[in-house]
């Protein structure tokens, strides 16, 4: 039956030149979906929200979305900082930006040497 519904959604999309999206969850939790080739599910949901006036995302979801974006940016910044500490992409830095990196490396070098002395 699920395949039949998805087949009908494809036919409607082609015959009526319309944007169709179908999401089916079985009783076991398995998900099946179909979306017209010329669109995406988020675009269809956005159009639905605009045309119906119903808000699909409440304030909680919006704040979570903002938090996810903030964490992604923080992660990107940490990745850049890690590359700098590895000595990569240093040409893009100004001399003042190199000073904290140098100091951090000096501290780590001292720590490594102290650990070596303990072992020997």
Short mmCIF file of N, CA and C in Angstrom, two decimals:
data_model
loop_
_atom_site.label_atom_id
_atom_site.label_comp_id
_atom_site.label_asym_id
_atom_site.label_seq_id
_atom_site.Cartn_x
_atom_site.Cartn_y
_atom_site.Cartn_z
N UNK A 1 0.82 -1.20 0.00
CA UNK A 1 0.00 0.00 0.00
C UNK A 1 0.86 1.26 0.00
N UNK A 2 1.93 1.19 0.79
CA UNK A 2 2.83 2.36 0.87
C UNK A 2 3.40 2.69 -0.50
N UNK A 3 3.86 1.68 -1.22
CA UNK A 3 4.40 1.91 -2.56
C UNK A 3 3.33 2.46 -3.51
N UNK A 4 2.09 2.01 -3.34
CA UNK A 4 0.99 2.50 -4.16
C UNK A 4 0.73 3.98 -3.92
N UNK A 5 0.79 4.39 -2.66
CA UNK A 5 0.58 5.81 -2.33
C UNK A 5 1.70 6.66 -2.92
N UNK A 6 2.92 6.19 -2.79
CA UNK A 6 4.06 6.94 -3.34
C UNK A 6 3.95 6.99 -4.87
N UNK A 7 3.52 5.89 -5.49
CA UNK A 7 3.34 5.88 -6.95
C UNK A 7 2.29 6.90 -7.36
N UNK A 8 1.18 6.99 -6.63
CA UNK A 8 0.13 7.96 -6.93
C UNK A 8 0.65 9.39 -6.75
N UNK A 9 1.47 9.61 -5.73
CA UNK A 9 2.05 10.95 -5.52
C UNK A 9 2.92 11.34 -6.71
N UNK A 10 3.69 10.40 -7.24
CA UNK A 10 4.51 10.66 -8.44
C UNK A 10 3.63 11.02 -9.63
N UNK A 11 2.57 10.24 -9.80
CA UNK A 11 1.65 10.47 -10.92
C UNK A 11 1.00 11.84 -10.82
N UNK A 12 0.54 12.21 -9.63
CA UNK A 12 -0.08 13.53 -9.43
C UNK A 12 0.92 14.63 -9.75
N UNK A 13 2.14 14.45 -9.30
CA UNK A 13 3.19 15.43 -9.55
C UNK A 13 3.41 15.64 -11.03
N UNK A 14 3.43 14.55 -11.79
CA UNK A 14 3.69 14.64 -13.24
C UNK A 14 2.45 15.10 -14.00
N UNK A 15 1.32 14.45 -13.75
CA UNK A 15 0.10 14.74 -14.52
C UNK A 15 -0.46 16.14 -14.24
N UNK A 16 -0.37 16.59 -13.01
CA UNK A 16 -0.94 17.89 -12.65
C UNK A 16 0.11 19.00 -12.61
N UNK A 17 1.36 18.64 -12.92
CA UNK A 17 2.45 19.60 -12.85
C UNK A 17 2.42 20.36 -11.52
N UNK A 18 2.37 19.58 -10.45
CA UNK A 18 2.28 20.17 -9.11
C UNK A 18 3.43 19.67 -8.24
N UNK A 19 3.63 20.36 -7.14
CA UNK A 19 4.65 19.98 -6.18
C UNK A 19 3.98 19.11 -5.12
N UNK A 20 4.49 17.90 -4.96
CA UNK A 20 3.89 16.94 -4.04
C UNK A 20 4.96 16.39 -3.11
N UNK A 21 4.57 16.25 -1.87
CA UNK A 21 5.45 15.61 -0.91
C UNK A 21 4.61 14.71 -0.02
N UNK A 22 5.09 13.49 0.20
CA UNK A 22 4.39 12.53 1.04
C UNK A 22 5.39 11.94 2.01
N UNK A 23 5.02 11.92 3.28
CA UNK A 23 5.85 11.28 4.30
C UNK A 23 4.95 10.28 5.01
N UNK A 24 5.40 9.04 5.07
CA UNK A 24 4.60 7.96 5.67
C UNK A 24 5.43 7.30 6.77
N UNK A 25 4.82 7.17 7.94
CA UNK A 25 5.44 6.43 9.04
C UNK A 25 4.62 5.18 9.29
N UNK A 26 5.27 4.02 9.22
CA UNK A 26 4.57 2.77 9.48
C UNK A 26 4.38 2.60 10.99
N UNK A 27 3.60 1.60 11.36
CA UNK A 27 3.37 1.34 12.79
C UNK A 27 4.66 0.92 13.49
N UNK A 28 5.61 0.40 12.73
CA UNK A 28 6.90 0.01 13.33
C UNK A 28 7.87 1.19 13.40
N UNK A 29 7.46 2.34 12.85
CA UNK A 29 8.32 3.53 12.92
C UNK A 29 9.15 3.76 11.68
N UNK A 30 9.06 2.86 10.69
CA UNK A 30 9.82 3.03 9.46
C UNK A 30 9.23 4.19 8.65
N UNK A 31 10.12 5.03 8.12
CA UNK A 31 9.67 6.18 7.36
C UNK A 31 9.89 5.96 5.87
N UNK A 32 8.89 6.37 5.09
CA UNK A 32 9.00 6.38 3.63
C UNK A 32 8.61 7.78 3.19
N UNK A 33 9.24 8.24 2.12
CA UNK A 33 8.93 9.59 1.67
C UNK A 33 9.05 9.72 0.17
N UNK A 34 8.35 10.72 -0.36
CA UNK A 34 8.48 11.09 -1.75
C UNK A 34 8.34 12.60 -1.82
N UNK A 35 9.15 13.20 -2.66
CA UNK A 35 9.07 14.64 -2.89
C UNK A 35 9.29 14.88 -4.38
N UNK A 36 8.49 15.77 -4.96
CA UNK A 36 8.63 16.09 -6.37
C UNK A 36 10.07 16.47 -6.68
N UNK A 37 10.58 16.06 -7.84
CA UNK A 37 11.98 16.34 -8.18
C UNK A 37 12.34 17.82 -8.23
N UNK A 38 11.37 18.67 -8.51
CA UNK A 38 11.68 20.09 -8.67
C UNK A 38 11.60 20.89 -7.37
N UNK A 39 11.42 20.22 -6.24
CA UNK A 39 11.31 20.94 -4.96
C UNK A 39 11.89 20.10 -3.84
N UNK A 40 11.82 20.66 -2.64
CA UNK A 40 12.28 19.95 -1.45
C UNK A 40 11.20 20.03 -0.38
N UNK A 41 11.27 19.14 0.59
CA UNK A 41 10.28 19.14 1.66
C UNK A 41 10.29 20.46 2.44
N UNK A 42 11.45 21.02 2.80
CA UNK A 42 11.41 22.31 3.50
C UNK A 42 10.73 23.42 2.69
N UNK A 43 10.92 23.43 1.37
CA UNK A 43 10.27 24.44 0.54
C UNK A 43 8.76 24.24 0.54
N UNK A 44 8.31 22.99 0.48
CA UNK A 44 6.88 22.72 0.50
C UNK A 44 6.29 23.12 1.86
N UNK A 45 6.98 22.80 2.93
CA UNK A 45 6.49 23.18 4.26
C UNK A 45 6.44 24.69 4.43
N UNK A 46 7.43 25.38 3.87
CA UNK A 46 7.44 26.84 3.93
C UNK A 46 6.25 27.42 3.17
N UNK A 47 5.98 26.87 1.99
CA UNK A 47 4.81 27.32 1.21
C UNK A 47 3.51 27.04 1.95
N UNK A 48 3.42 25.88 2.59
CA UNK A 48 2.24 25.54 3.37
C UNK A 48 2.04 26.54 4.50
N UNK A 49 3.12 26.83 5.19
CA UNK A 49 3.05 27.77 6.32
C UNK A 49 2.63 29.16 5.83
N UNK A 50 3.17 29.61 4.71
CA UNK A 50 2.83 30.92 4.16
C UNK A 50 1.36 30.97 3.72
N UNK A 51 0.92 29.94 3.01
CA UNK A 51 -0.45 29.94 2.47
C UNK A 51 -1.52 29.67 3.52
N UNK A 52 -1.20 28.84 4.51
CA UNK A 52 -2.22 28.49 5.50
C UNK A 52 -2.25 29.45 6.68
N UNK A 53 -1.13 30.14 6.91
CA UNK A 53 -1.05 31.02 8.05
C UNK A 53 -0.73 30.29 9.35
N UNK A 54 -0.60 28.97 9.28
CA UNK A 54 -0.25 28.19 10.47
C UNK A 54 1.25 28.21 10.67
N UNK A 55 1.66 28.35 11.91
CA UNK A 55 3.08 28.35 12.23
C UNK A 55 3.49 26.93 12.58
N UNK A 56 4.35 26.35 11.76
CA UNK A 56 4.79 24.97 11.99
C UNK A 56 5.86 24.88 13.07
N UNK A 57 6.64 25.93 13.22
CA UNK A 57 7.71 25.95 14.21
C UNK A 57 7.35 26.93 15.31
N UNK A 58 7.33 26.46 16.55
CA UNK A 58 7.04 27.36 17.65
C UNK A 58 8.33 28.03 18.13
N UNK A 59 8.22 28.87 19.14
CA UNK A 59 9.36 29.63 19.63
C UNK A 59 10.48 28.72 20.14
N UNK A 60 10.10 27.60 20.73
CA UNK A 60 11.11 26.66 21.25
C UNK A 60 11.98 26.14 20.11
N UNK A 61 11.34 25.76 19.00
CA UNK A 61 12.10 25.25 17.86
C UNK A 61 12.98 26.34 17.24
N UNK A 62 12.46 27.56 17.20
CA UNK A 62 13.24 28.68 16.66
C UNK A 62 14.49 28.90 17.52
N UNK A 63 14.31 28.88 18.85
CA UNK A 63 15.47 29.10 19.73
C UNK A 63 16.48 27.96 19.60
N UNK A 64 15.99 26.74 19.40
CA UNK A 64 16.90 25.62 19.18
C UNK A 64 17.67 25.79 17.88
N UNK A 65 17.00 26.29 16.87
CA UNK A 65 17.65 26.53 15.59
C UNK A 65 18.76 27.58 15.74
N UNK A 66 18.46 28.63 16.48
CA UNK A 66 19.46 29.67 16.73
C UNK A 66 20.63 29.10 17.52
N UNK A 67 20.34 28.26 18.51
CA UNK A 67 21.40 27.64 19.32
C UNK A 67 22.27 26.72 18.46
N UNK A 68 21.66 25.99 17.55
CA UNK A 68 22.42 25.11 16.65
C UNK A 68 23.36 25.94 15.79
N UNK A 69 22.87 27.04 15.25
CA UNK A 69 23.71 27.92 14.42
C UNK A 69 24.87 28.49 15.23
N UNK A 70 24.59 28.87 16.48
CA UNK A 70 25.65 29.42 17.34
C UNK A 70 26.72 28.36 17.61
N UNK A 71 26.29 27.14 17.88
CA UNK A 71 27.24 26.06 18.15
C UNK A 71 28.05 25.72 16.90
N UNK A 72 27.41 25.75 15.73
CA UNK A 72 28.14 25.50 14.48
C UNK A 72 29.23 26.55 14.27
N UNK A 73 28.89 27.83 14.52
CA UNK A 73 29.89 28.89 14.36
C UNK A 73 31.03 28.72 15.37
N UNK A 74 30.67 28.36 16.60
CA UNK A 74 31.68 28.14 17.63
C UNK A 74 32.59 26.99 17.24
N UNK A 75 32.01 25.92 16.70
CA UNK A 75 32.78 24.77 16.25
C UNK A 75 33.73 25.17 15.12
N UNK A 76 33.22 25.96 14.16
CA UNK A 76 34.06 26.42 13.06
C UNK A 76 35.25 27.23 13.58
N UNK A 77 34.98 28.12 14.54
CA UNK A 77 36.05 28.93 15.12
C UNK A 77 37.08 28.07 15.84
N UNK A 78 36.60 27.04 16.54
CA UNK A 78 37.53 26.15 17.24
C UNK A 78 38.37 25.34 16.26
N UNK A 79 37.76 24.94 15.13
CA UNK A 79 38.51 24.21 14.10
C UNK A 79 39.62 25.09 13.53
N UNK A 80 39.29 26.36 13.30
CA UNK A 80 40.30 27.30 12.78
C UNK A 80 41.41 27.47 13.81
N UNK A 81 41.04 27.64 15.07
CA UNK A 81 42.04 27.81 16.13
C UNK A 81 42.92 26.58 16.24
N UNK A 82 42.34 25.40 16.12
CA UNK A 82 43.11 24.16 16.17
C UNK A 82 44.09 24.09 15.01
N UNK A 83 43.65 24.47 13.82
CA UNK A 83 44.57 24.48 12.67
C UNK A 83 45.73 25.45 12.92
N UNK A 84 45.42 26.60 13.51
CA UNK A 84 46.48 27.56 13.81
C UNK A 84 47.47 26.98 14.81
N UNK A 85 46.96 26.28 15.83
CA UNK A 85 47.85 25.69 16.83
C UNK A 85 48.70 24.57 16.23
N UNK A 86 48.20 23.95 15.17
CA UNK A 86 48.98 22.92 14.47
C UNK A 86 49.98 23.54 13.50
N UNK A 87 49.92 24.86 13.35
CA UNK A 87 50.84 25.53 12.44
C UNK A 87 50.30 25.66 11.03
N UNK A 88 49.02 25.41 10.85
CA UNK A 88 48.41 25.50 9.52
C UNK A 88 47.70 26.84 9.37
N UNK A 89 47.60 27.33 8.16
CA UNK A 89 46.87 28.57 7.84
C UNK A 89 47.37 29.78 8.62
N UNK A 90 48.66 29.84 8.89
CA UNK A 90 49.19 30.97 9.66
C UNK A 90 49.39 32.22 8.81
N UNK A 91 49.44 32.05 7.50
CA UNK A 91 49.66 33.20 6.62
C UNK A 91 48.52 34.21 6.67
N UNK A 92 47.32 33.75 7.06
CA UNK A 92 46.17 34.65 7.11
C UNK A 92 46.12 35.48 8.39
N UNK A 93 47.03 35.20 9.33
CA UNK A 93 47.02 35.89 10.62
C UNK A 93 47.92 37.12 10.62
N UNK A 94 47.53 38.09 11.43
CA UNK A 94 48.37 39.27 11.66
C UNK A 94 49.37 38.94 12.77
N UNK A 95 50.49 39.68 12.82
CA UNK A 95 51.49 39.40 13.86
C UNK A 95 50.92 39.42 15.28
N UNK A 96 49.99 40.32 15.58
CA UNK A 96 49.40 40.37 16.92
C UNK A 96 48.60 39.11 17.24
N UNK A 97 48.05 38.48 16.21
CA UNK A 97 47.29 37.26 16.42
C UNK A 97 48.20 36.05 16.63
N UNK A 98 49.44 36.17 16.21
CA UNK A 98 50.39 35.07 16.38
C UNK A 98 50.95 34.99 17.80
N UNK A 99 50.95 36.12 18.51
CA UNK A 99 51.54 36.16 19.85
C UNK A 99 50.85 35.18 20.81
N UNK A 100 49.50 35.17 20.93
CA UNK A 100 48.88 34.20 21.85
C UNK A 100 49.14 32.75 21.44
N UNK A 101 49.23 32.50 20.15
CA UNK A 101 49.52 31.14 19.68
C UNK A 101 50.92 30.74 20.11
N UNK A 102 51.86 31.64 19.94
CA UNK A 102 53.24 31.38 20.35
C UNK A 102 53.31 31.12 21.84
N UNK A 103 52.60 31.93 22.63
CA UNK A 103 52.62 31.76 24.08
C UNK A 103 52.02 30.40 24.48
N UNK A 104 50.93 30.02 23.85
CA UNK A 104 50.30 28.73 24.14
C UNK A 104 51.24 27.58 23.79
N UNK A 105 51.93 27.71 22.67
CA UNK A 105 52.88 26.66 22.28
C UNK A 105 54.06 26.59 23.25
N UNK A 106 54.53 27.75 23.73
CA UNK A 106 55.63 27.77 24.70
C UNK A 106 55.21 27.06 25.99
N UNK A 107 54.00 27.33 26.44
CA UNK A 107 53.50 26.68 27.66
C UNK A 107 53.42 25.18 27.46
N UNK A 108 52.90 24.73 26.31
CA UNK A 108 52.79 23.29 26.03
C UNK A 108 54.17 22.66 25.92
N UNK A 109 55.12 23.36 25.30
CA UNK A 109 56.48 22.84 25.16
C UNK A 109 57.12 22.65 26.53
N UNK A 110 56.93 23.62 27.41
CA UNK A 110 57.46 23.51 28.77
C UNK A 110 56.84 22.32 29.48
N UNK A 111 55.55 22.14 29.31
CA UNK A 111 54.85 21.01 29.94
C UNK A 111 55.38 19.68 29.42
N UNK A 112 55.62 19.59 28.12
CA UNK A 112 56.14 18.35 27.53
C UNK A 112 57.55 18.07 28.06
N UNK A 113 58.39 19.09 28.14
CA UNK A 113 59.75 18.90 28.65
C UNK A 113 59.75 18.46 30.11
N UNK A 114 58.85 19.03 30.92
CA UNK A 114 58.75 18.62 32.31
C UNK A 114 58.34 17.15 32.41
N UNK A 115 57.40 16.74 31.58
CA UNK A 115 56.96 15.35 31.57
C UNK A 115 58.10 14.42 31.15
N UNK A 116 58.90 14.85 30.16
CA UNK A 116 60.06 14.07 29.73
C UNK A 116 61.04 13.89 30.88
N UNK A 117 61.29 14.93 31.63
CA UNK A 117 62.24 14.88 32.75
C UNK A 117 61.75 13.94 33.83
N UNK A 118 60.43 13.92 34.05
CA UNK A 118 59.86 12.99 35.04
C UNK A 118 60.10 11.56 34.61
N UNK A 119 59.91 11.29 33.34
CA UNK A 119 60.06 9.93 32.83
C UNK A 119 61.51 9.48 32.87
N UNK A 120 62.44 10.36 32.53
CA UNK A 120 63.87 10.00 32.51
C UNK A 120 64.38 9.93 33.90
#
